[in-house]
Amino acid sequence: MSLDLKNSVVTGGGTGIGKAIAQELLAMGHRVVLTGRRPDVLEKAAREIGADWVAFDAAEPDEITAALPNLPERIDVLVHSAGGNPDLGAQPARTLTEIKESWTANFTANVLTTVLVTEALRDRLADNGRLIGIGSIAARRGASGYGAAKAAIETWTSQMAGELGERGITVNTIAPGLIEETEFFGPGLPTERRAVLIAETANKRAGRPEDVAALAGFLASERAGHLTGQIFPLNGGASR
Ligand SMILES: NC(=O)c1ccc[n+]([C@@H]2O[C@H](COP(=O)([O-])OP(=O)(O)OC[C@H]3O[C@@H](n4cnc5c(N)ncnc54)[C@H](OP(=O)(O)O)[C@@H]3O)[C@@H](O)[C@H]2O)c1
């Protein structure tokens, strides 16, 4: 094992965008730990791509704390792909109680996962390390609680870049548009909605997890050391 082998942790790394980013980091020679809530999904993905895995709920302080002994002592790259839109496939929230539940669920899934795991691992981040958040095109489109939660990731990016910059740690967020071949849309995006989203792009196609992984790989690289505190839209020109 090389002495300068880099350690990466990818939350939400068992599926979709996180798994593709994990593959990119593995191709860069990193040791990669996938995290998520479902051990069976993580075990299968880790075996397939050659990573390690640790199961915990990234929004639950006690579960994160319990997982710490199984996570690397020094972390060079931390990617926050855990998240999603709990409203998809659910009945629209109408009562105040339902609206509270929806916004809380979106905040928990996207913001708490990112903030809590970062704080738990802050002291393990290596100098010149990399933090990568996953936002969304929805952050700037008024997409209810989900869009607001992803907007919070943007301001978290700014805050953390300022806090960690003197150590050479960069903090950036990739904000994807439609990315297929993930579990994000559950059983699938309705055909008409898919057509609308693809028509919005300049290149007339949906994004793929590898599109996000390619940018994440660059942001994780040594060459990207002067890029920090930024949001990188990745949407085929759907938002220009
Ligand atoms: N696909 C798109 O079109 C799109 C567009 C813009 C942004 N995004 C964002 O991209 C990120 C990745 O999504 P994806 O498209 O790759 O969908 P995905 O396949 O559903 O990936 C989300 C991953 O996060 C994990 N996760 C969710 N909540 C978690 C929690 N509380 N603790 C630990 N792990 C958790 C899930 O695993 P478990 O369920 O096993 O925990 C899953 O592996 C998300 O933040 C999503 O909002 C996606």
PDB file of C-alpha atoms and ligand atoms in Angstrom, residues 11-18 35-38 41 56-59 80-85 109-110 113 134-137 146 150 176-180 182-185, ligand 1:
ATOM      1  CA  THR A  11     -21.998   9.531   1.560  1.00  0.00           C
ATOM      2  CA  GLY A  12     -24.829   8.115  -0.510  1.00  0.00           C
ATOM      3  CA  GLY A  13     -22.103   6.161  -2.294  1.00  0.00           C
ATOM      4  CA  GLY A  14     -24.078   2.963  -2.745  1.00  0.00           C
ATOM      5  CA  THR A  15     -26.150   4.225  -5.668  1.00  0.00           C
ATOM      6  CA  GLY A  16     -26.436   6.766  -8.464  1.00  0.00           C
ATOM      7  CA  ILE A  17     -24.269   9.864  -8.432  1.00  0.00           C
ATOM      8  CA  GLY A  18     -22.376   8.892  -5.280  1.00  0.00           C
ATOM      9  CA  THR A  35     -21.791   5.203   3.220  1.00  0.00           C
ATOM     10  CA  GLY A  36     -25.582   5.032   3.244  1.00  0.00           C
ATOM     11  CA  ARG A  37     -28.365   3.501   5.314  1.00  0.00           C
ATOM     12  CA  ARG A  38     -28.849   0.142   3.567  1.00  0.00           C
ATOM     13  CA  VAL A  41     -26.980  -1.959  -1.135  1.00  0.00           C
ATOM     14  CA  PHE A  56     -25.261   4.739   9.039  1.00  0.00           C
ATOM     15  CA  ASP A  57     -27.982   7.350   8.755  1.00  0.00           C
ATOM     16  CA  ALA A  58     -26.150  10.574   7.947  1.00  0.00           C
ATOM     17  CA  ALA A  59     -28.910  12.668   9.546  1.00  0.00           C
ATOM     18  CA  HIS A  80     -21.838  14.470   0.261  1.00  0.00           C
ATOM     19  CA  SER A  81     -24.109  12.649  -2.151  1.00  0.00           C
ATOM     20  CA  ALA A  82     -26.603  11.481   0.488  1.00  0.00           C
ATOM     21  CA  GLY A  83     -29.883  13.241  -0.130  1.00  0.00           C
ATOM     22  CA  GLY A  84     -32.964  13.288  -2.270  1.00  0.00           C
ATOM     23  CA  ASN A  85     -36.444  14.707  -2.578  1.00  0.00           C
ATOM     24  CA  ALA A 109     -32.293  14.498   3.934  1.00  0.00           C
ATOM     25  CA  ASN A 110     -30.142  17.140   2.271  1.00  0.00           C
ATOM     26  CA  THR A 113     -26.743  14.854   6.247  1.00  0.00           C
ATOM     27  CA  ILE A 134     -24.256  18.015  -4.171  1.00  0.00           C
ATOM     28  CA  GLY A 135     -26.799  20.779  -4.717  1.00  0.00           C
ATOM     29  CA  SER A 136     -29.385  20.958  -7.474  1.00  0.00           C
ATOM     30  CA  ILE A 137     -30.726  23.072 -10.288  1.00  0.00           C
ATOM     31  CA  TYR A 146     -36.304  20.495  -1.763  1.00  0.00           C
ATOM     32  CA  LYS A 150     -30.403  22.638  -1.822  1.00  0.00           C
ATOM     33  CA  PRO A 176     -26.941  18.898 -11.271  1.00  0.00           C
ATOM     34  CA  GLY A 177     -29.996  19.111 -13.478  1.00  0.00           C
ATOM     35  CA  LEU A 178     -31.749  15.898 -14.511  1.00  0.00           C
ATOM     36  CA  ILE A 179     -29.476  12.905 -13.901  1.00  0.00           C
ATOM     37  CA  GLU A 180     -30.833   9.496 -14.879  1.00  0.00           C
ATOM     38  CA  THR A 182     -30.054   6.788 -10.121  1.00  0.00           C
ATOM     39  CA  GLU A 183     -32.712   5.999  -7.495  1.00  0.00           C
ATOM     40  CA  PHE A 184     -33.667   9.667  -7.221  1.00  0.00           C
ATOM     41  CA  PHE A 185     -36.971   9.297  -9.089  1.00  0.00           C
TER      42      PHE A 185
HETATM   43  N1  LIG B   1     -30.800  12.483  -9.999  1.00  0.00           N
HETATM   44  C1  LIG B   1     -31.040  13.762 -10.195  1.00  0.00           C
HETATM   45  O1  LIG B   1     -31.706  14.159 -11.185  1.00  0.00           O
HETATM   46  C2  LIG B   1     -30.489  14.790  -9.238  1.00  0.00           C
HETATM   47  C3  LIG B   1     -30.485  16.134  -9.617  1.00  0.00           C
HETATM   48  C4  LIG B   1     -29.964  17.104  -8.765  1.00  0.00           C
HETATM   49  C5  LIG B   1     -29.463  16.730  -7.536  1.00  0.00           C
HETATM   50  N2  LIG B   1     -29.479  15.414  -7.158  1.00  0.00           N
HETATM   51  C6  LIG B   1     -28.914  15.082  -5.844  1.00  0.00           C
HETATM   52  O2  LIG B   1     -27.857  14.160  -6.037  1.00  0.00           O
HETATM   53  C7  LIG B   1     -27.652  13.421  -4.817  1.00  0.00           C
HETATM   54  C8  LIG B   1     -27.561  11.943  -5.170  1.00  0.00           C
HETATM   55  O3  LIG B   1     -28.810  11.533  -5.700  1.00  0.00           O
HETATM   56  P1  LIG B   1     -28.943  10.405  -6.818  1.00  0.00           P
HETATM   57  O4  LIG B   1     -29.614  10.996  -7.979  1.00  0.00           O
HETATM   58  O5  LIG B   1     -27.671   9.690  -6.994  1.00  0.00           O
HETATM   59  O6  LIG B   1     -30.062   9.479  -6.129  1.00  0.00           O
HETATM   60  P2  LIG B   1     -29.945   8.153  -5.271  1.00  0.00           P
HETATM   61  O7  LIG B   1     -29.498   7.042  -6.146  1.00  0.00           O
HETATM   62  O8  LIG B   1     -31.249   8.022  -4.564  1.00  0.00           O
HETATM   63  O9  LIG B   1     -28.773   8.443  -4.216  1.00  0.00           O
HETATM   64  C9  LIG B   1     -29.013   8.997  -2.939  1.00  0.00           C
HETATM   65  C10 LIG B   1     -28.207   8.187  -1.941  1.00  0.00           C
HETATM   66  O10 LIG B   1     -28.252   8.823  -0.673  1.00  0.00           O
HETATM   67  C11 LIG B   1     -28.414   7.855   0.338  1.00  0.00           C
HETATM   68  N3  LIG B   1     -29.082   8.524   1.448  1.00  0.00           N
HETATM   69  C12 LIG B   1     -30.240   9.215   1.415  1.00  0.00           C
HETATM   70  N4  LIG B   1     -30.552   9.658   2.635  1.00  0.00           N
HETATM   71  C13 LIG B   1     -29.553   9.242   3.473  1.00  0.00           C
HETATM   72  C14 LIG B   1     -29.312   9.365   4.860  1.00  0.00           C
HETATM   73  N5  LIG B   1     -30.175  10.001   5.692  1.00  0.00           N
HETATM   74  N6  LIG B   1     -28.201   8.824   5.371  1.00  0.00           N
HETATM   75  C15 LIG B   1     -27.333   8.173   4.576  1.00  0.00           C
HETATM   76  N7  LIG B   1     -27.498   8.018   3.250  1.00  0.00           N
HETATM   77  C16 LIG B   1     -28.620   8.544   2.723  1.00  0.00           C
HETATM   78  C17 LIG B   1     -29.239   6.743  -0.316  1.00  0.00           C
HETATM   79  O11 LIG B   1     -28.982   5.476   0.254  1.00  0.00           O
HETATM   80  P3  LIG B   1     -29.877   4.869   1.462  1.00  0.00           P
HETATM   81  O12 LIG B   1     -31.308   5.065   1.073  1.00  0.00           O
HETATM   82  O13 LIG B   1     -29.459   3.445   1.540  1.00  0.00           O
HETATM   83  O14 LIG B   1     -29.494   5.637   2.685  1.00  0.00           O
HETATM   84  C18 LIG B   1     -28.730   6.777  -1.742  1.00  0.00           C
HETATM   85  O15 LIG B   1     -27.637   5.882  -1.925  1.00  0.00           O
HETATM   86  C19 LIG B   1     -28.836  13.786  -3.917  1.00  0.00           C
HETATM   87  O16 LIG B   1     -28.404  14.751  -2.981  1.00  0.00           O
HETATM   88  C20 LIG B   1     -29.838  14.415  -4.865  1.00  0.00           C
HETATM   89  O17 LIG B   1     -30.680  15.330  -4.220  1.00  0.00           O
HETATM   90  C21 LIG B   1     -29.971  14.445  -7.971  1.00  0.00           C
END
